[in-house]
Amino acid sequence: MSWRFAHRIERLRARMDEPFLEAFLITSRLNVRYLSGFTGSAGAVLIGRDFTVLLTDKRYTLRAQKEAPGFEVIVPDNPDDDILKTQLETRGLRKVGFEANNVTVKTLEGWREKYGELGVEWIPTSGVVEELRLVKDAEEIAFIREACGIADAAFNHIRLFMQPETVEMDVAMELEFFMRRQGARRPAFESIVASGENSAMPHAETSERRFRPGDFVTLDFGAEVNGYCSDITRTVVIGKATEEQRRIYQTVLEAQRRAIEAIKPGVKGCDVDAIARQVIADAGYGDYFTHSLGHSIGLSVHDGMGFAQKSEIVLEPGMVFTVEPGIYIEGFGGVRIEDDVLVTEEGVEVLTHAPKELMEFPSG
């Protein structure tokens, strides 16, 4: 193998001994893309110890051949052809792993009924490819860097709109249009713009509310570049911040700083979470930090495990996470500050660089 995803296939094959598998059937759309490069909406890959096959339909023949040059592309000649059965039969496959989290009971029962005569044993697996995806290769990191750069530029642009009477929804739309103009394929997720009392909800739904003097405004957004995501949050104040607003903001900023400082290979995710959580608790706001500290990002904005109170993940070079402490007080508002970070051999690199000092935007 010499094509660009060959190393990913070899990493997957290294997982085929326990339990013993003759092949892996990958049906998750993101995992298909990760292993093959194929971006179509209909497809699965069958990966054996010495073969790689992409199963799709005639709509995607040329696309699959272009995007997945390391795979034999199989499409049915007519709608009644069962190309999976043909592969199982001709290759004599008996022990086939499948993604249990992506296959319904009905689908599995159908396979057992249709392919029972072949003697295929369907062996459930969970999170195998997702675990591989936690450690990014150089190409993945480059795409995430580009997505982070677009998010940084978007924040610098959107500051122009931080004025009283601006509508949350208008800001969200401007963020997303701007990121597309900068080269993003699409937003990484539906942007969150939450002002005033809405900012007390970590995942508020962007509304028609207008900014008012004294509001916290939380902006949570990201860009997608070649399938890879960024995820950044900044919180600003409309008008002059009160002393309590300043105290809350600086507490969140210090919690994030301390957590990022602790990130390096060999550290557990729960330990990083605990550092940020302790800073917030010591300031008297422990009951108002209501979510985990961060998550992995990659092909999905929530790409896997991260920093949480019970996270046993051990950090390795090449992992990319968000670090996003927050304080949320009902009826008052909330602050979240979020950056994307790369675990390196030496420690950590922050990939997002939008300003983080408390910003106050004149109210008149």
Short mmCIF file of C-alpha atoms in Angstrom, two decimals:
data_model
loop_
_atom_site.label_atom_id
_atom_site.label_comp_id
_atom_site.label_asym_id
_atom_site.label_seq_id
_atom_site.Cartn_x
_atom_site.Cartn_y
_atom_site.Cartn_z
CA MET A 1 0.00 0.00 0.00
CA SER A 2 1.29 3.47 -0.91
CA TRP A 3 -1.87 5.58 -0.95
CA ARG A 4 -2.38 8.26 1.71
CA PHE A 5 -4.66 6.34 4.09
CA ALA A 6 -2.68 3.08 4.05
CA HIS A 7 -1.36 3.64 7.58
CA ARG A 8 -4.92 3.95 8.89
CA ILE A 9 -5.84 0.58 7.39
CA GLU A 10 -2.78 -1.02 8.94
CA ARG A 11 -3.68 0.39 12.35
CA LEU A 12 -7.14 -1.14 12.00
CA ARG A 13 -5.73 -4.50 10.91
CA ALA A 14 -3.63 -4.53 14.06
CA ARG A 15 -6.93 -4.70 15.98
CA MET A 16 -8.20 -7.80 14.16
CA ASP A 17 -6.62 -10.41 16.45
CA GLU A 18 -8.62 -9.81 19.63
CA PRO A 19 -11.25 -10.89 18.90
CA PHE A 20 -10.01 -12.78 15.86
CA LEU A 21 -11.58 -11.35 12.73
CA GLU A 22 -11.17 -12.19 9.07
CA ALA A 23 -12.67 -8.86 8.06
CA PHE A 24 -14.20 -5.65 9.38
CA LEU A 25 -17.42 -4.27 7.90
CA ILE A 26 -17.41 -0.52 8.51
CA THR A 27 -20.75 1.24 8.03
CA SER A 28 -20.39 4.49 10.00
CA ARG A 29 -20.24 7.29 7.46
CA LEU A 30 -17.47 9.13 9.32
CA ASN A 31 -15.44 5.95 9.78
CA VAL A 32 -15.83 5.08 6.10
CA ARG A 33 -14.47 8.52 5.26
CA TYR A 34 -11.61 8.20 7.75
CA LEU A 35 -10.44 4.87 6.35
CA SER A 36 -11.06 5.42 2.63
CA GLY A 37 -11.55 9.11 1.89
CA PHE A 38 -14.98 8.40 0.39
CA THR A 39 -17.49 11.18 1.17
CA GLY A 40 -20.65 9.81 -0.43
CA SER A 41 -23.82 9.28 1.58
CA ALA A 42 -24.18 5.59 0.68
CA GLY A 43 -21.28 3.26 1.23
CA ALA A 44 -19.54 0.74 3.45
CA VAL A 45 -16.02 -0.63 3.50
CA LEU A 46 -15.04 -4.26 3.97
CA ILE A 47 -11.46 -4.56 5.16
CA GLY A 48 -9.73 -7.91 5.38
CA ARG A 49 -6.22 -8.94 6.19
CA ASP A 50 -5.17 -8.58 2.56
CA PHE A 51 -7.97 -6.68 0.81
CA THR A 52 -9.88 -3.40 0.98
CA VAL A 53 -13.28 -3.11 -0.70
CA LEU A 54 -15.66 -0.15 -0.90
CA LEU A 55 -19.31 -1.07 -1.45
CA THR A 56 -21.54 1.66 -2.88
CA ASP A 57 -24.01 2.21 -5.72
CA LYS A 58 -23.77 3.50 -9.28
CA ARG A 59 -24.44 7.11 -8.29
CA TYR A 60 -21.02 7.16 -6.67
CA THR A 61 -18.88 5.01 -8.98
CA LEU A 62 -16.65 7.79 -10.30
CA ARG A 63 -16.56 9.63 -6.99
CA ALA A 64 -15.53 6.51 -5.10
CA GLN A 65 -12.80 5.68 -7.60
CA LYS A 66 -11.44 9.23 -7.31
CA GLU A 67 -11.66 9.58 -3.53
CA ALA A 68 -10.69 6.03 -2.49
CA PRO A 69 -7.89 4.90 -4.82
CA GLY A 70 -6.68 2.30 -2.33
CA PHE A 71 -9.98 0.41 -2.46
CA GLU A 72 -11.58 -1.92 -4.97
CA VAL A 73 -14.88 -0.19 -5.70
CA ILE A 74 -17.84 -2.56 -6.01
CA VAL A 75 -21.26 -1.43 -7.25
CA PRO A 76 -24.26 -3.60 -8.15
CA ASP A 77 -25.01 -4.19 -11.82
CA ASN A 78 -28.72 -4.09 -11.02
CA PRO A 79 -30.80 -3.17 -7.95
CA ASP A 80 -31.32 -6.81 -6.95
CA ASP A 81 -27.61 -7.62 -6.69
CA ASP A 82 -26.40 -8.29 -3.14
CA ILE A 83 -22.80 -7.14 -3.40
CA LEU A 84 -22.09 -7.78 0.28
CA LYS A 85 -23.21 -11.39 -0.03
CA THR A 86 -21.01 -11.83 -3.08
CA GLN A 87 -17.97 -10.55 -1.18
CA LEU A 88 -18.67 -12.74 1.85
CA GLU A 89 -19.14 -15.81 -0.32
CA THR A 90 -16.30 -15.40 -2.81
CA ARG A 91 -13.79 -14.52 -0.09
CA GLY A 92 -14.98 -17.31 2.20
CA LEU A 93 -15.41 -14.99 5.15
CA ARG A 94 -16.75 -16.52 8.35
CA LYS A 95 -15.76 -14.17 11.19
CA VAL A 96 -16.73 -10.60 10.37
CA GLY A 97 -16.64 -7.71 12.81
CA PHE A 98 -19.26 -4.98 12.60
CA GLU A 99 -19.83 -1.63 14.32
CA ALA A 100 -22.42 -2.46 16.97
CA ASN A 101 -23.10 1.21 17.72
CA ASN A 102 -23.99 1.87 14.09
CA VAL A 103 -26.05 -1.22 13.22
CA THR A 104 -29.66 -1.64 14.32
CA VAL A 105 -31.03 -4.88 15.71
CA LYS A 106 -33.25 -5.12 12.63
CA THR A 107 -30.26 -4.81 10.28
CA LEU A 108 -28.27 -7.41 12.20
CA GLU A 109 -31.19 -9.84 12.18
CA GLY A 110 -31.49 -9.28 8.44
CA TRP A 111 -27.83 -10.13 7.90
CA ARG A 112 -28.15 -13.29 9.96
CA GLU A 113 -31.18 -14.36 7.96
CA LYS A 114 -29.76 -13.50 4.53
CA TYR A 115 -26.23 -14.78 5.10
CA GLY A 116 -26.85 -17.59 7.57
CA GLU A 117 -26.35 -20.21 4.87
CA LEU A 118 -22.80 -18.91 4.40
CA GLY A 119 -21.93 -19.64 8.02
CA VAL A 120 -20.93 -16.04 8.76
CA GLU A 121 -20.48 -15.19 12.44
CA TRP A 122 -21.18 -11.50 13.02
CA ILE A 123 -18.92 -10.27 15.83
CA PRO A 124 -19.89 -6.96 17.49
CA THR A 125 -17.20 -4.36 18.08
CA SER A 126 -17.51 -0.95 19.68
CA GLY A 127 -15.43 2.19 19.20
CA VAL A 128 -12.53 0.54 17.39
CA VAL A 129 -12.19 3.08 14.58
CA GLU A 130 -13.26 5.93 16.87
CA GLU A 131 -10.32 5.09 19.12
CA LEU A 132 -7.97 5.20 16.14
CA ARG A 133 -9.39 8.59 15.21
CA LEU A 134 -8.37 10.08 18.56
CA VAL A 135 -4.73 10.31 17.43
CA LYS A 136 -4.53 12.54 14.39
CA ASP A 137 -1.97 12.22 11.61
CA ALA A 138 -0.19 15.15 9.96
CA GLU A 139 -2.86 15.66 7.29
CA GLU A 140 -5.66 15.74 9.85
CA ILE A 141 -3.79 18.22 12.03
CA ALA A 142 -3.20 20.49 9.02
CA PHE A 143 -6.93 20.55 8.22
CA ILE A 144 -7.81 21.29 11.86
CA ARG A 145 -5.25 24.12 11.91
CA GLU A 146 -6.89 25.64 8.86
CA ALA A 147 -10.34 25.32 10.42
CA CYS A 148 -9.04 26.99 13.59
CA GLY A 149 -7.58 29.85 11.57
CA ILE A 150 -10.95 30.47 9.94
CA ALA A 151 -12.67 30.49 13.34
CA ASP A 152 -10.12 32.99 14.66
CA ALA A 153 -10.75 35.27 11.68
CA ALA A 154 -14.51 34.93 12.16
CA PHE A 155 -14.30 36.14 15.75
CA ASN A 156 -12.20 39.14 14.77
CA HIS A 157 -14.78 39.94 12.08
CA ILE A 158 -17.86 39.49 14.25
CA ARG A 159 -16.61 41.95 16.87
CA LEU A 160 -17.89 44.67 14.54
CA PHE A 161 -21.44 43.50 15.29
CA MET A 162 -21.18 43.58 19.09
CA GLN A 163 -23.54 46.52 19.68
CA PRO A 164 -26.84 47.05 21.51
CA GLU A 165 -29.93 46.03 19.51
CA THR A 166 -28.02 43.52 17.38
CA VAL A 167 -30.07 40.31 17.00
CA GLU A 168 -28.56 36.97 18.06
CA MET A 169 -29.72 35.23 14.89
CA ASP A 170 -28.19 37.91 12.67
CA VAL A 171 -24.82 37.43 14.33
CA ALA A 172 -25.00 33.64 13.93
CA MET A 173 -25.79 33.97 10.23
CA GLU A 174 -22.98 36.47 9.71
CA LEU A 175 -20.52 34.14 11.44
CA GLU A 176 -21.49 31.27 9.18
CA PHE A 177 -21.46 33.31 5.97
CA PHE A 178 -18.06 34.74 6.86
CA MET A 179 -16.55 31.31 7.56
CA ARG A 180 -17.77 30.04 4.20
CA ARG A 181 -16.27 33.07 2.49
CA GLN A 182 -12.97 32.27 4.18
CA GLY A 183 -12.94 28.74 2.75
CA ALA A 184 -14.94 26.63 5.18
CA ARG A 185 -17.03 23.93 3.53
CA ARG A 186 -19.72 24.58 6.14
CA PRO A 187 -20.00 25.51 9.82
CA ALA A 188 -18.76 22.69 12.03
CA PHE A 189 -22.11 22.86 13.86
CA GLU A 190 -25.02 25.24 14.29
CA SER A 191 -23.50 28.38 15.74
CA ILE A 192 -24.61 29.48 19.21
CA VAL A 193 -25.07 33.17 19.98
CA ALA A 194 -26.51 33.59 23.48
CA SER A 195 -26.98 36.97 25.13
CA GLY A 196 -28.11 38.11 28.57
CA GLU A 197 -30.07 35.45 30.44
CA ASN A 198 -29.70 33.12 27.45
CA SER A 199 -25.95 32.91 28.08
CA ALA A 200 -26.69 31.01 31.30
CA MET A 201 -27.61 27.99 29.12
CA PRO A 202 -24.46 26.16 27.92
CA HIS A 203 -26.19 25.02 24.72
CA ALA A 204 -28.66 27.82 24.25
CA GLU A 205 -30.67 28.02 21.07
CA THR A 206 -29.88 31.17 19.12
CA SER A 207 -32.94 33.41 19.16
CA GLU A 208 -34.34 36.74 17.98
CA ARG A 209 -33.29 38.39 21.24
CA ARG A 210 -31.51 41.73 20.86
CA PHE A 211 -28.33 42.59 22.70
CA ARG A 212 -28.76 44.96 25.64
CA PRO A 213 -26.29 47.00 27.69
CA GLY A 214 -24.94 44.84 30.51
CA ASP A 215 -25.31 41.55 28.61
CA PHE A 216 -22.79 38.77 28.51
CA VAL A 217 -22.78 37.51 24.90
CA THR A 218 -21.43 34.00 24.34
CA LEU A 219 -20.36 33.04 20.82
CA ASP A 220 -19.75 29.32 20.20
CA PHE A 221 -18.92 28.38 16.60
CA GLY A 222 -16.51 26.53 14.35
CA ALA A 223 -15.53 25.85 10.75
CA GLU A 224 -15.29 22.62 8.79
CA VAL A 225 -12.37 22.21 6.38
CA ASN A 226 -12.04 18.99 4.34
CA GLY A 227 -14.29 17.30 6.88
CA TYR A 228 -12.33 18.46 9.94
CA CYS A 229 -13.75 20.78 12.58
CA SER A 230 -12.75 23.63 14.82
CA ASP A 231 -14.75 24.67 17.89
CA ILE A 232 -14.19 27.97 19.67
CA THR A 233 -16.10 30.01 22.24
CA ARG A 234 -15.62 33.60 23.30
CA THR A 235 -17.73 35.68 25.70
CA VAL A 236 -17.93 39.48 25.56
CA VAL A 237 -19.84 42.20 27.41
CA ILE A 238 -22.13 44.79 25.84
CA GLY A 239 -21.32 48.00 27.68
CA LYS A 240 -19.15 48.19 30.78
CA ALA A 241 -18.67 45.00 32.78
CA THR A 242 -19.67 44.95 36.44
CA GLU A 243 -17.23 43.77 39.10
CA GLU A 244 -19.08 40.46 39.35
CA GLN A 245 -18.92 39.97 35.60
CA ARG A 246 -15.19 40.64 35.70
CA ARG A 247 -14.69 38.23 38.58
CA ILE A 248 -16.59 35.44 36.82
CA TYR A 249 -14.79 36.04 33.54
CA GLN A 250 -11.33 36.04 35.11
CA THR A 251 -12.17 32.86 37.04
CA VAL A 252 -13.09 31.03 33.84
CA LEU A 253 -10.02 32.37 32.06
CA GLU A 254 -7.73 31.25 34.89
CA ALA A 255 -9.38 27.81 35.00
CA GLN A 256 -8.72 27.40 31.30
CA ARG A 257 -5.14 28.65 31.58
CA ARG A 258 -4.33 26.23 34.39
CA ALA A 259 -5.92 23.29 32.59
CA ILE A 260 -4.07 23.95 29.33
CA GLU A 261 -0.81 24.29 31.25
CA ALA A 262 -1.30 20.74 32.62
CA ILE A 263 -1.84 19.04 29.26
CA LYS A 264 0.96 16.72 28.15
CA PRO A 265 1.42 13.08 27.13
CA GLY A 266 0.68 10.58 29.90
CA VAL A 267 -1.79 12.77 31.79
CA LYS A 268 -5.34 11.46 32.31
CA GLY A 269 -8.33 13.40 31.03
CA CYS A 270 -9.96 13.39 34.47
CA ASP A 271 -6.92 15.07 36.00
CA VAL A 272 -7.04 17.97 33.53
CA ASP A 273 -10.76 18.38 34.21
CA ALA A 274 -10.12 18.40 37.96
CA ILE A 275 -7.64 21.28 37.71
CA ALA A 276 -10.11 23.60 35.99
CA ARG A 277 -12.95 22.49 38.24
CA GLN A 278 -10.90 23.24 41.37
CA VAL A 279 -10.09 26.78 40.23
CA ILE A 280 -13.78 27.48 39.72
CA ALA A 281 -14.76 25.85 43.02
CA ASP A 282 -12.14 27.83 44.94
CA ALA A 283 -13.66 31.04 43.56
CA GLY A 284 -17.07 30.01 44.91
CA TYR A 285 -18.68 29.02 41.60
CA GLY A 286 -18.26 25.24 41.71
CA ASP A 287 -21.99 24.57 41.46
CA TYR A 288 -22.21 26.63 38.28
CA PHE A 289 -19.72 24.65 36.15
CA THR A 290 -22.18 22.09 34.85
CA HIS A 291 -20.46 20.22 32.02
CA SER A 292 -17.19 18.47 31.23
CA LEU A 293 -14.09 20.49 30.44
CA GLY A 294 -13.66 19.39 26.84
CA HIS A 295 -13.90 16.79 24.11
CA SER A 296 -11.92 15.46 21.19
CA ILE A 297 -12.44 17.14 17.82
CA GLY A 298 -11.77 15.90 14.31
CA LEU A 299 -14.14 14.58 11.65
CA SER A 300 -16.90 15.28 14.16
CA VAL A 301 -17.01 18.28 16.44
CA HIS A 302 -17.55 15.83 19.31
CA ASP A 303 -15.07 13.27 18.03
CA GLY A 304 -14.63 11.17 21.14
CA MET A 305 -13.49 11.16 24.73
CA GLY A 306 -11.91 14.17 26.36
CA PHE A 307 -11.64 15.99 29.66
CA ALA A 308 -14.34 14.91 32.11
CA GLN A 309 -14.58 13.95 35.76
CA LYS A 310 -14.60 10.23 34.98
CA SER A 311 -12.46 10.29 31.83
CA GLU A 312 -9.71 7.66 31.95
CA ILE A 313 -8.26 8.61 28.57
CA VAL A 314 -4.46 8.92 28.69
CA LEU A 315 -3.21 11.78 26.53
CA GLU A 316 -0.98 10.97 23.56
CA PRO A 317 0.78 13.17 21.00
CA GLY A 318 -1.54 13.89 18.08
CA MET A 319 -4.74 14.10 20.11
CA VAL A 320 -6.77 17.29 19.64
CA PHE A 321 -9.23 18.55 22.24
CA THR A 322 -11.32 21.51 23.25
CA VAL A 323 -10.74 23.13 26.64
CA GLU A 324 -13.92 24.99 27.58
CA PRO A 325 -14.62 25.78 31.24
CA GLY A 326 -17.71 27.82 32.01
CA ILE A 327 -19.80 29.39 34.75
CA TYR A 328 -23.57 29.67 34.22
CA ILE A 329 -25.88 31.50 36.64
CA GLU A 330 -29.60 31.45 35.93
CA GLY A 331 -31.08 34.93 35.58
CA PHE A 332 -27.62 36.50 35.46
CA GLY A 333 -25.79 35.02 32.50
CA GLY A 334 -22.81 32.87 31.75
CA VAL A 335 -19.23 32.80 30.54
CA ARG A 336 -17.50 30.11 28.51
CA ILE A 337 -14.03 30.37 26.99
CA GLU A 338 -13.03 27.60 24.59
CA ASP A 339 -9.89 26.84 22.63
CA ASP A 340 -8.68 23.89 20.58
CA VAL A 341 -5.40 22.31 21.65
CA LEU A 342 -3.01 19.73 20.21
CA VAL A 343 -1.12 17.33 22.47
CA THR A 344 2.53 17.38 21.36
CA GLU A 345 5.59 15.34 22.29
CA GLU A 346 6.68 18.17 24.58
CA GLY A 347 3.30 19.18 25.99
CA VAL A 348 0.56 21.17 24.30
CA GLU A 349 0.02 23.64 21.46
CA VAL A 350 -2.98 25.96 21.42
CA LEU A 351 -4.42 26.01 17.89
CA THR A 352 -6.94 28.84 18.27
CA HIS A 353 -5.64 32.35 18.81
CA ALA A 354 -8.61 34.72 18.93
CA PRO A 355 -8.19 37.31 21.73
CA LYS A 356 -9.30 36.18 25.19
CA GLU A 357 -9.03 39.30 27.32
CA LEU A 358 -12.40 40.57 28.54
CA MET A 359 -13.88 42.73 25.81
CA GLU A 360 -16.40 45.48 26.52
CA PHE A 361 -18.24 46.97 23.58
CA PRO A 362 -19.54 50.53 24.04
CA SER A 363 -23.27 50.70 24.72
CA GLY A 364 -23.81 54.03 23.10
#
